[in-house]
């Protein structure tokens, strides 16, 4: 079979696969997905339901995105206190009684990732766990108590304005993954009811690389997180959140590519509705609106603020595993990630772990690849003989038809059909591994060798994509047809361009697989030339 036939076959398989994928996804969304709620509803509002217009007065109110602070500070001196938590350090500040710094430790990789960074005094709104009121929100709090008992540490702040007194007690544990907030609000004027709002900004990943800070908002994967009415964790794109609110959400928050900040337990039904604020600077915050109160009330809320790791998420709630961006082949991606982490536990380098995984997969695939190559060679021989018959019996159509039928009986109607099998098998492997490597926190800033310092990001020097394009070109058999060679060059350039956008981890996997197939093709060709092919 010539290169053109191979290219057409491969392209046809991909087109069929993606068409089926789109049809199945559309069918599931149509028959099983959520229905639009952008109309006035008269039925009872359910927890987690997305709404834009409802008869219930509390839900129908305009979204409250702005904050009115008390202008006169009780004290403009910032006090900070760091509390140890499980594989993280949480620094609290009396400015807003919020988390001023959050550092996640990665002992296996020997790195630290900072997802909440100190803000200037002028930026009061984008603070984790800021509590706002409809008017006269206090910003300068007093630290009243901090203590550590066993593996539990807590800190208490009190802030006051003319309308309310706010008490916030944060508790973290070195044995758990949750951060608890005990929120007490006491209205100070009987004729002025109080309605609190809790702000949860998205993670802002700041890492230390090559001796200088690197800021990464991961804006392409910023999204809201909501527990829907069907009990599933839904992701809401940042472009699809305007003028929408969710009634009484049991889980609500925000995420980026690697981390999540979200409410996971609402013990006293604080959340009456939740919505999002997305400003022009790409700051995304979840806003959880509490009930209107006229007397002192206390709520206990539990939050998860950490990396999107399967083990940690499952410890909190198994439904949170949906936050992992593993895509259509999520079940297969989880298996591959477990294997990859297992290999890394021995080699201590995810780059080498990816190479070993690629070699193992190609070793398992070898019988199918070998059979496919043998089938393709058989079809090439058939096509050569078919062309010879067409030239030999060009003037005798009846004899030509008889000879063709005889040739088909000898080789089969489609002798190269088995050659498609390796491609079909590789599709879920590539899709699953690509999604896993793209979203796995384990690969963030995981170095390999030399210039590759982050396997989750594209190759900064484009060396891996260029090597992949070159290996793809040499993987195809050379042809005397100039058009086929030009097409092969174009395809190699396209593959190079695509791989420039993907993570260097997936590029490394594809490169190893391509080099292995080049070696296999050459070995098969040598064996065939030395008449040993029939033994295999």
Coordinates of C-alpha atoms in Angstrom, one line a residue:
X1 CA 0.0 0.0 0.0
X2 CA 1.4 3.4 -0.9
X3 CA 1.5 6.4 1.5
X4 CA -1.6 8.0 0.0
X5 CA -3.7 5.0 0.7
X6 CA -2.4 4.9 4.3
X7 CA -3.1 8.6 4.8
X8 CA -6.6 8.3 3.5
X9 CA -7.3 5.3 5.7
X10 CA -6.0 6.9 8.8
X11 CA -7.9 10.1 8.0
X12 CA -11.1 8.2 7.4
X13 CA -10.7 6.4 10.7
X14 CA -10.2 9.6 12.6
X15 CA -13.2 11.3 10.9
X16 CA -15.5 8.3 11.7
X17 CA -14.3 8.2 15.3
X18 CA -14.9 11.9 15.9
X19 CA -18.3 11.9 14.1
X20 CA -19.4 9.0 16.3
X21 CA -18.0 10.8 19.4
X22 CA -19.9 14.0 18.5
X23 CA -23.1 12.1 17.8
X24 CA -22.9 10.2 21.1
X25 CA -22.1 13.3 23.1
X26 CA -25.0 15.2 21.4
X27 CA -27.4 12.3 22.1
X28 CA -26.4 12.1 25.8
X29 CA -26.7 15.8 26.2
X30 CA -30.1 15.9 24.4
X31 CA -31.7 13.0 26.2
X32 CA -29.9 13.0 29.5
X33 CA -28.4 16.5 29.9
X34 CA -29.9 19.4 31.8
X35 CA -32.6 21.4 30.2
X36 CA -32.4 25.2 29.8
X37 CA -33.6 27.1 32.8
X38 CA -33.5 30.6 31.1
X39 CA -37.3 30.9 31.5
X40 CA -39.6 31.9 34.3
X41 CA -40.4 28.9 36.4
X42 CA -43.3 28.3 38.6
X43 CA -42.3 25.0 40.2
X44 CA -40.4 24.6 43.4
X45 CA -36.7 25.6 43.2
X46 CA -34.4 22.6 43.8
X47 CA -31.0 22.7 45.4
X48 CA -28.3 23.2 42.7
X49 CA -30.8 24.3 40.1
X50 CA -29.6 27.0 37.7
X51 CA -32.0 29.9 37.5
X52 CA -32.2 33.4 35.9
X53 CA -35.8 34.3 36.8
X54 CA -38.0 32.8 39.5
X55 CA -41.1 33.9 41.4
X56 CA -39.3 33.4 44.8
X57 CA -38.4 36.9 46.0
X58 CA -35.1 35.8 47.6
X59 CA -33.9 34.2 44.4
X60 CA -35.2 36.9 42.1
X61 CA -33.1 39.7 43.6
X62 CA -30.4 41.2 41.4
X63 CA -26.9 39.7 41.7
X64 CA -24.9 41.5 44.3
X65 CA -21.4 41.8 42.9
X66 CA -20.0 44.9 44.5
X67 CA -18.9 45.5 48.1
X68 CA -19.4 48.6 50.3
X69 CA -16.6 48.8 52.9
X70 CA -16.5 50.9 56.0
X71 CA -14.0 53.6 55.2
X72 CA -12.6 54.3 58.6
X73 CA -10.2 51.5 59.8
X74 CA -10.0 50.5 63.4
X75 CA -6.4 49.5 62.7
X76 CA -4.4 49.6 59.5
X77 CA -1.7 47.3 60.9
X78 CA -1.7 43.8 59.3
X79 CA -1.3 40.8 61.5
X80 CA -0.5 37.4 59.9
X81 CA -0.5 33.9 61.4
X82 CA 0.4 30.7 59.6
X83 CA -1.3 27.5 60.6
X84 CA 0.0 24.0 59.5
X85 CA -2.4 21.9 57.5
X86 CA -2.1 18.6 55.6
X87 CA 0.6 19.0 53.0
X88 CA 0.0 22.7 53.0
X89 CA 0.5 26.0 54.9
X90 CA -2.3 28.5 55.4
X91 CA -1.5 32.0 56.4
X92 CA -4.4 34.1 57.7
X93 CA -4.5 37.9 57.9
X94 CA -6.7 40.2 59.9
X95 CA -7.3 42.2 56.6
X96 CA -10.8 41.0 55.9
X97 CA -10.2 38.0 58.2
X98 CA -9.2 36.1 55.1
X99 CA -6.5 33.6 53.8
X100 CA -3.6 35.8 52.8
X101 CA -1.3 33.0 51.5
X102 CA -1.9 29.3 50.7
X103 CA 1.0 27.1 49.8
X104 CA 0.6 23.5 48.8
X105 CA 3.6 21.2 49.4
X106 CA 4.6 18.6 46.9
X107 CA 7.1 16.3 48.8
X108 CA 7.4 13.8 46.0
X109 CA 8.5 16.5 43.5
X110 CA 10.3 18.6 46.1
X111 CA 8.3 21.7 45.1
X112 CA 5.8 24.1 46.6
X113 CA 2.9 25.7 44.7
X114 CA 1.4 28.9 46.0
X115 CA -2.3 29.4 44.9
X116 CA -3.2 32.4 47.1
X117 CA -0.7 35.3 47.3
X118 CA -0.6 38.4 49.5
X119 CA -2.5 41.3 48.0
X120 CA -2.0 45.1 48.4
X121 CA -4.3 47.0 50.7
X122 CA -5.9 48.6 47.7
X123 CA -7.3 45.2 46.6
X124 CA -9.9 44.4 49.2
X125 CA -12.3 42.3 47.2
X126 CA -10.3 39.4 45.7
X127 CA -9.6 37.8 49.1
X128 CA -10.4 34.2 50.0
X129 CA -13.3 33.9 52.5
X130 CA -14.1 37.6 52.6
X131 CA -17.6 38.2 54.1
X132 CA -19.5 41.1 52.7
X133 CA -22.7 42.8 53.8
X134 CA -25.1 44.9 51.8
X135 CA -23.7 48.0 53.3
X136 CA -20.8 49.0 55.6
X137 CA -18.8 45.9 55.4
X138 CA -15.9 45.7 57.9
X139 CA -12.4 45.0 56.5
X140 CA -10.1 45.5 59.5
X141 CA -10.5 42.7 61.9
X142 CA -9.0 41.9 65.4
X143 CA -7.4 38.6 66.1
X144 CA -8.9 37.4 69.4
X145 CA -7.6 33.8 69.7
X146 CA -5.4 31.2 68.1
X147 CA -4.7 27.8 69.4
X148 CA -3.4 24.3 68.5
X149 CA -4.8 21.1 70.0
X150 CA -3.4 17.9 68.7
X151 CA -3.6 18.0 64.9
X152 CA -6.1 20.8 64.9
X153 CA -5.3 24.5 64.7
X154 CA -7.7 27.4 64.8
X155 CA -7.8 31.2 64.7
X156 CA -10.6 33.6 65.5
X157 CA -11.2 37.1 64.1
X158 CA -13.8 39.7 65.1
X159 CA -14.8 42.6 62.9
X160 CA -17.5 45.2 63.5
X161 CA -19.4 47.9 61.6
X162 CA -22.4 50.1 62.5
X163 CA -24.7 47.4 61.2
X164 CA -23.2 44.1 62.3
X165 CA -20.5 42.2 64.3
X166 CA -18.9 39.4 62.4
X167 CA -16.9 36.6 64.1
X168 CA -15.0 34.1 62.0
X169 CA -13.2 31.1 63.3
X170 CA -11.0 29.1 60.9
X171 CA -10.0 25.5 61.7
X172 CA -7.4 23.4 59.8
X173 CA -6.0 20.0 60.4
X174 CA -2.8 18.2 59.6
X175 CA -4.8 15.0 59.2
X176 CA -7.6 16.2 56.9
X177 CA -8.1 18.0 53.7
X178 CA -10.9 20.4 54.8
X179 CA -10.8 24.0 56.1
X180 CA -13.7 24.7 58.4
X181 CA -15.2 28.2 58.9
X182 CA -17.5 28.9 61.8
X183 CA -19.2 32.2 60.8
X184 CA -21.3 34.2 63.4
X185 CA -23.1 37.4 62.4
X186 CA -24.9 39.6 64.9
X187 CA -27.0 42.4 63.6
X188 CA -26.5 45.6 65.7
X189 CA -29.6 47.5 64.6
X190 CA -33.0 45.9 65.0
X191 CA -34.5 47.8 62.0
X192 CA -31.7 46.9 59.6
X193 CA -31.6 43.2 58.6
X194 CA -28.3 41.7 57.5
X195 CA -27.5 39.5 54.5
X196 CA -24.0 38.1 54.3
X197 CA -22.1 37.1 51.2
X198 CA -19.0 34.9 51.1
X199 CA -16.4 35.4 48.4
X200 CA -14.2 32.6 47.1
X201 CA -11.7 33.8 44.4
X202 CA -10.2 31.3 42.0
X203 CA -6.7 29.9 42.6
X204 CA -3.9 32.0 41.2
X205 CA -1.0 29.7 40.8
X206 CA 2.4 31.2 41.6
X207 CA 5.4 29.0 41.4
X208 CA 9.1 29.5 41.8
X209 CA 11.0 28.4 38.7
X210 CA 14.5 29.1 37.6
X211 CA 14.9 31.5 40.6
X212 CA 12.1 33.9 39.8
X213 CA 8.4 33.9 40.4
X214 CA 6.2 32.8 37.5
X215 CA 2.5 33.8 37.6
X216 CA 0.0 31.6 35.9
X217 CA -3.7 32.2 36.0
X218 CA -4.5 29.2 33.8
X219 CA -7.3 31.3 32.3
X220 CA -8.1 28.7 29.6
X221 CA -9.4 26.4 32.3
X222 CA -11.0 28.8 34.8
X223 CA -14.5 27.6 35.6
X224 CA -17.2 27.5 38.2
X225 CA -18.0 24.3 40.1
X226 CA -21.6 23.5 41.1
X227 CA -23.4 20.4 42.5
X228 CA -26.3 20.1 40.1
X229 CA -29.9 19.0 40.8
X230 CA -29.0 15.5 39.7
X231 CA -26.3 15.2 42.3
X232 CA -23.4 15.5 39.8
X233 CA -20.6 18.0 40.0
X234 CA -21.0 20.3 37.1
X235 CA -18.3 22.6 35.6
X236 CA -19.5 26.0 34.4
X237 CA -17.3 27.8 31.9
X238 CA -16.3 31.4 32.8
X239 CA -18.0 32.6 29.6
X240 CA -21.3 31.0 30.7
X241 CA -21.9 32.5 34.2
X242 CA -23.2 36.0 33.6
X243 CA -26.7 36.8 35.0
X244 CA -27.1 33.3 36.3
X245 CA -27.6 32.0 39.9
X246 CA -27.9 28.6 41.5
X247 CA -30.4 28.0 44.2
X248 CA -29.3 26.6 47.6
X249 CA -26.1 25.0 46.2
X250 CA -24.7 22.3 48.4
X251 CA -21.3 22.5 46.7
X252 CA -20.1 25.7 45.1
X253 CA -16.8 27.2 44.1
X254 CA -14.2 27.8 41.4
X255 CA -11.3 25.9 39.9
X256 CA -8.4 26.3 37.4
X257 CA -6.4 23.7 35.6
X258 CA -4.8 22.2 38.7
X259 CA -6.5 23.5 41.9
X260 CA -10.0 24.1 43.3
X261 CA -11.5 26.3 45.9
X262 CA -15.0 25.2 46.8
X263 CA -17.7 24.8 49.5
X264 CA -18.2 21.1 50.1
X265 CA -20.3 21.0 53.3
X266 CA -23.0 23.4 54.4
X267 CA -24.0 22.2 57.8
X268 CA -26.7 24.8 58.6
X269 CA -27.9 25.7 55.1
X270 CA -26.1 29.0 54.9
X271 CA -26.1 29.1 51.1
X272 CA -29.4 30.5 49.7
X273 CA -28.0 31.1 46.3
X274 CA -24.7 31.1 44.5
X275 CA -23.4 33.0 41.5
X276 CA -20.1 34.2 40.0
X277 CA -18.2 37.4 39.3
X278 CA -15.9 37.6 36.4
X279 CA -14.2 40.9 35.9
X280 CA -12.1 42.4 33.0
X281 CA -8.9 41.3 34.6
X282 CA -10.0 37.7 34.4
X283 CA -10.5 37.4 38.1
X284 CA -13.2 34.8 38.7
X285 CA -14.9 34.5 42.1
X286 CA -17.7 32.4 43.5
X287 CA -20.2 34.3 45.7
X288 CA -22.3 32.4 48.2
X289 CA -25.2 34.4 49.4
X290 CA -26.6 33.7 52.9
X291 CA -30.1 34.3 54.3
X292 CA -31.4 37.6 55.5
X293 CA -31.2 37.6 59.3
X294 CA -32.4 39.9 62.1
X295 CA -30.7 38.1 65.1
X296 CA -27.4 36.5 65.9
X297 CA -26.8 33.4 63.8
X298 CA -24.0 30.9 63.4
X299 CA -23.1 28.6 60.5
X300 CA -20.4 26.0 60.0
X301 CA -19.0 25.7 56.5
X302 CA -16.4 23.3 55.2
X303 CA -14.2 24.0 52.2
X304 CA -11.7 22.2 50.0
X305 CA -8.8 24.4 48.9
X306 CA -6.2 22.2 47.3
X307 CA -4.9 20.4 44.2
X308 CA -7.1 18.3 42.0
X309 CA -5.6 14.9 43.0
X310 CA -7.8 11.9 42.7
X311 CA -6.8 10.6 46.2
X312 CA -7.5 13.9 48.0
X313 CA -10.7 14.5 46.2
X314 CA -12.1 11.1 46.9
X315 CA -11.3 11.5 50.6
X316 CA -13.5 14.6 50.7
X317 CA -16.3 13.4 48.3
X318 CA -16.1 10.8 45.5
X319 CA -18.2 13.1 43.3
X320 CA -15.4 15.6 43.2
X321 CA -13.4 13.3 41.1
X322 CA -15.4 14.7 38.2
X323 CA -13.1 17.8 38.5
X324 CA -10.3 15.9 36.9
X325 CA -10.3 16.9 33.2
X326 CA -9.9 13.4 31.9
X327 CA -12.4 13.8 29.1
X328 CA -14.3 11.0 27.2
X329 CA -11.9 8.2 28.1
X330 CA -11.7 9.2 31.8
X331 CA -11.8 5.5 33.0
X332 CA -8.8 4.7 30.9
X333 CA -7.0 7.9 31.8
X334 CA -7.2 7.0 35.5
X335 CA -5.7 3.6 34.8
X336 CA -2.8 5.1 32.8
X337 CA -2.2 7.8 35.5
X338 CA -2.0 5.1 38.2
X339 CA 0.5 3.1 36.1
X340 CA 2.5 6.3 35.4
X341 CA 2.6 7.2 39.1
X342 CA 3.7 3.6 40.0
X343 CA 6.5 3.8 37.5
X344 CA 7.5 7.2 38.8
X345 CA 7.8 5.8 42.3
X346 CA 10.8 3.8 41.1
X347 CA 12.4 6.1 38.6
X348 CA 11.6 9.4 40.3
X349 CA 11.2 11.3 37.1
X350 CA 7.9 11.6 35.2
X351 CA 9.8 12.1 31.9
X352 CA 11.4 8.7 32.1
X353 CA 8.2 7.3 33.5
X354 CA 6.4 8.5 30.3
X355 CA 9.1 6.9 28.1
X356 CA 8.8 3.6 30.0
X357 CA 5.0 3.7 29.8
X358 CA 5.3 4.3 26.0
X359 CA 7.7 1.4 25.6
X360 CA 5.4 -0.9 27.6
X361 CA 2.3 0.1 25.6
X362 CA 4.2 -0.5 22.3
X363 CA 5.4 -3.8 23.6
X364 CA 1.9 -4.9 24.4
X365 CA 0.8 -3.6 21.0
X366 CA 3.6 -5.4 19.2
X367 CA 1.6 -8.5 18.1
X368 CA -1.2 -6.2 16.7
X369 CA 1.4 -3.9 15.1
X370 CA 3.3 -6.8 13.6
X371 CA 0.1 -8.4 12.2
X372 CA -1.0 -5.1 10.8
X373 CA 2.4 -4.5 9.1
X374 CA 2.2 -8.0 7.6
X375 CA -1.3 -7.4 6.4
X376 CA -0.3 -4.0 4.8
X377 CA 2.7 -5.7 3.0
X378 CA 0.3 -8.3 1.8
X379 CA -2.0 -5.7 0.4
X380 CA 0.9 -3.9 -1.3
X381 CA 1.8 -7.1 -3.0
X382 CA -1.8 -7.5 -4.1
X383 CA -2.0 -4.0 -5.5
X384 CA 1.2 -4.5 -7.5
X385 CA -0.1 -7.6 -9.0
X386 CA -3.5 -5.9 -9.6
X387 CA -1.7 -3.2 -11.6
X388 CA 0.3 -5.7 -13.5
X389 CA -2.9 -7.5 -14.5
X390 CA -4.5 -4.3 -15.6
X391 CA -1.6 -3.6 -17.9
X392 CA -1.3 -7.2 -19.1
X393 CA -5.0 -7.6 -19.9
X394 CA -5.9 -4.0 -20.8
X395 CA -7.5 -5.2 -24.1
X396 CA -9.3 -8.2 -22.6
X397 CA -11.8 -7.1 -20.0
X398 CA -13.3 -10.5 -19.4
X399 CA -9.9 -12.1 -18.8
X400 CA -9.0 -9.2 -16.6
X401 CA -12.1 -9.7 -14.4
X402 CA -11.3 -13.4 -14.1
X403 CA -7.7 -12.8 -13.0
X404 CA -8.8 -10.1 -10.5
X405 CA -11.3 -12.5 -8.9
X406 CA -8.6 -15.1 -8.7
X407 CA -6.3 -12.6 -7.1
X408 CA -9.0 -11.6 -4.6
X409 CA -9.6 -15.3 -3.7
X410 CA -5.9 -15.7 -3.0
X411 CA -5.3 -12.5 -0.9
X412 CA -8.8 -11.8 0.3
X413 CA -11.1 -8.9 -0.4
X414 CA -9.3 -6.5 2.0
X415 CA -6.0 -8.0 3.0
X416 CA -4.9 -4.7 4.7
X417 CA -8.0 -4.5 6.9
X418 CA -6.1 -5.8 10.0
X419 CA -3.7 -2.9 9.6
X420 CA -6.4 -0.6 10.9
X421 CA -6.6 -2.4 14.3
X422 CA -3.5 -0.8 15.9
X423 CA -4.9 2.6 15.0
X424 CA -8.3 1.8 16.6
X425 CA -6.5 0.6 19.8
X426 CA -4.2 3.6 19.9
X427 CA -7.2 6.1 19.8
X428 CA -8.4 5.6 23.4
X429 CA -4.8 5.3 24.6
X430 CA -3.8 8.6 23.1
X431 CA -7.0 10.4 24.1
X432 CA -6.9 9.2 27.7
X433 CA -3.2 9.8 28.2
X434 CA -3.4 13.2 26.5
X435 CA -6.2 14.4 28.8
X436 CA -4.5 12.9 31.9
X437 CA -1.1 14.5 31.2
X438 CA -2.7 17.8 30.4
X439 CA -4.6 18.1 33.7
X440 CA -2.5 16.0 36.1
X441 CA -1.1 18.1 39.0
X442 CA 1.6 15.5 39.3
X443 CA 3.2 16.8 36.0
X444 CA 3.0 20.5 36.8
X445 CA 6.6 21.8 36.9
X446 CA 7.8 18.2 36.8
X447 CA 11.2 18.4 35.1
X448 CA 12.7 15.9 32.7
X449 CA 16.1 16.8 31.3
X450 CA 17.9 19.9 30.2
X451 CA 15.4 22.4 28.8
X452 CA 12.3 20.5 29.8
X453 CA 11.3 21.9 33.2
X454 CA 7.6 21.4 33.1
X455 CA 6.0 18.3 31.5
X456 CA 2.5 19.8 31.7
X457 CA 3.4 22.8 29.4
X458 CA 4.3 23.0 25.8
X459 CA 8.0 22.6 24.8
X460 CA 9.5 26.1 25.2
X461 CA 12.1 25.4 22.5
X462 CA 9.9 23.2 20.3
X463 CA 12.6 20.5 20.1
X464 CA 10.2 17.6 20.9
X465 CA 7.6 18.7 18.2
X466 CA 10.4 19.1 15.6
X467 CA 11.9 15.7 16.4
X468 CA 8.4 14.2 16.1
X469 CA 7.8 15.8 12.8
X470 CA 11.2 14.5 11.5
X471 CA 10.5 11.0 12.8
X472 CA 7.0 11.0 11.2
X473 CA 8.5 11.9 7.9
X474 CA 11.1 9.1 8.0
X475 CA 8.6 6.6 9.4
X476 CA 6.9 6.5 5.9
X477 CA 8.5 4.6 3.1
X478 CA 10.2 6.7 0.6
X479 CA 8.4 7.1 -2.7
X480 CA 9.5 8.0 -6.2
X481 CA 6.3 10.0 -6.5
X482 CA 7.2 13.7 -5.8
X483 CA 3.6 14.5 -4.9
X484 CA 3.5 11.8 -2.2
X485 CA 6.8 13.1 -0.7
X486 CA 5.4 16.7 -0.7
X487 CA 2.2 15.4 1.1
X488 CA 4.4 13.6 3.6
X489 CA 6.3 16.8 4.3
X490 CA 3.0 18.7 4.8
X491 CA 1.7 16.1 7.2
X492 CA 4.9 16.2 9.2
X493 CA 4.6 20.0 9.5
X494 CA 1.0 19.7 10.6
X495 CA 1.9 17.2 13.3
X496 CA 4.8 19.5 14.4
X497 CA 2.4 22.4 14.6
X498 CA -0.2 20.5 16.6
X499 CA 2.4 19.1 19.1
X500 CA 3.7 22.7 19.7
X501 CA 0.4 23.4 21.4
X502 CA 0.2 20.2 23.5
X503 CA 2.1 19.4 26.6
X504 CA 5.7 18.2 26.2
X505 CA 4.7 15.1 28.2
X506 CA 2.2 13.9 25.5
X507 CA 4.8 14.9 22.8
X508 CA 7.4 12.8 24.5
X509 CA 5.0 9.8 24.6
X510 CA 4.1 10.2 20.9
X511 CA 7.8 10.6 19.9
X512 CA 8.8 7.4 21.6
X513 CA 5.9 5.5 20.0
X514 CA 6.8 6.9 16.6
X515 CA 10.5 5.9 17.0
X516 CA 9.5 2.4 18.1
X517 CA 7.2 2.0 15.1
X518 CA 10.1 3.2 12.8
X519 CA 12.3 0.5 14.2
X520 CA 9.6 -2.1 13.9
X521 CA 9.0 -1.2 10.2
X522 CA 12.7 -1.4 9.5
X523 CA 13.1 -4.7 11.3
X524 CA 10.2 -6.2 9.4
X525 CA 11.6 -5.0 6.2
X526 CA 15.0 -6.5 6.9
X527 CA 13.4 -9.8 7.9
X528 CA 11.4 -9.8 4.7
X529 CA 14.4 -9.1 2.5
X530 CA 16.3 -12.0 4.1
X531 CA 13.3 -14.4 3.6
X532 CA 12.7 -14.8 7.3
X533 CA 9.3 -13.1 7.3
X534 CA 7.3 -16.3 7.0
X535 CA 8.7 -17.5 10.3
X536 CA 7.0 -14.6 12.1

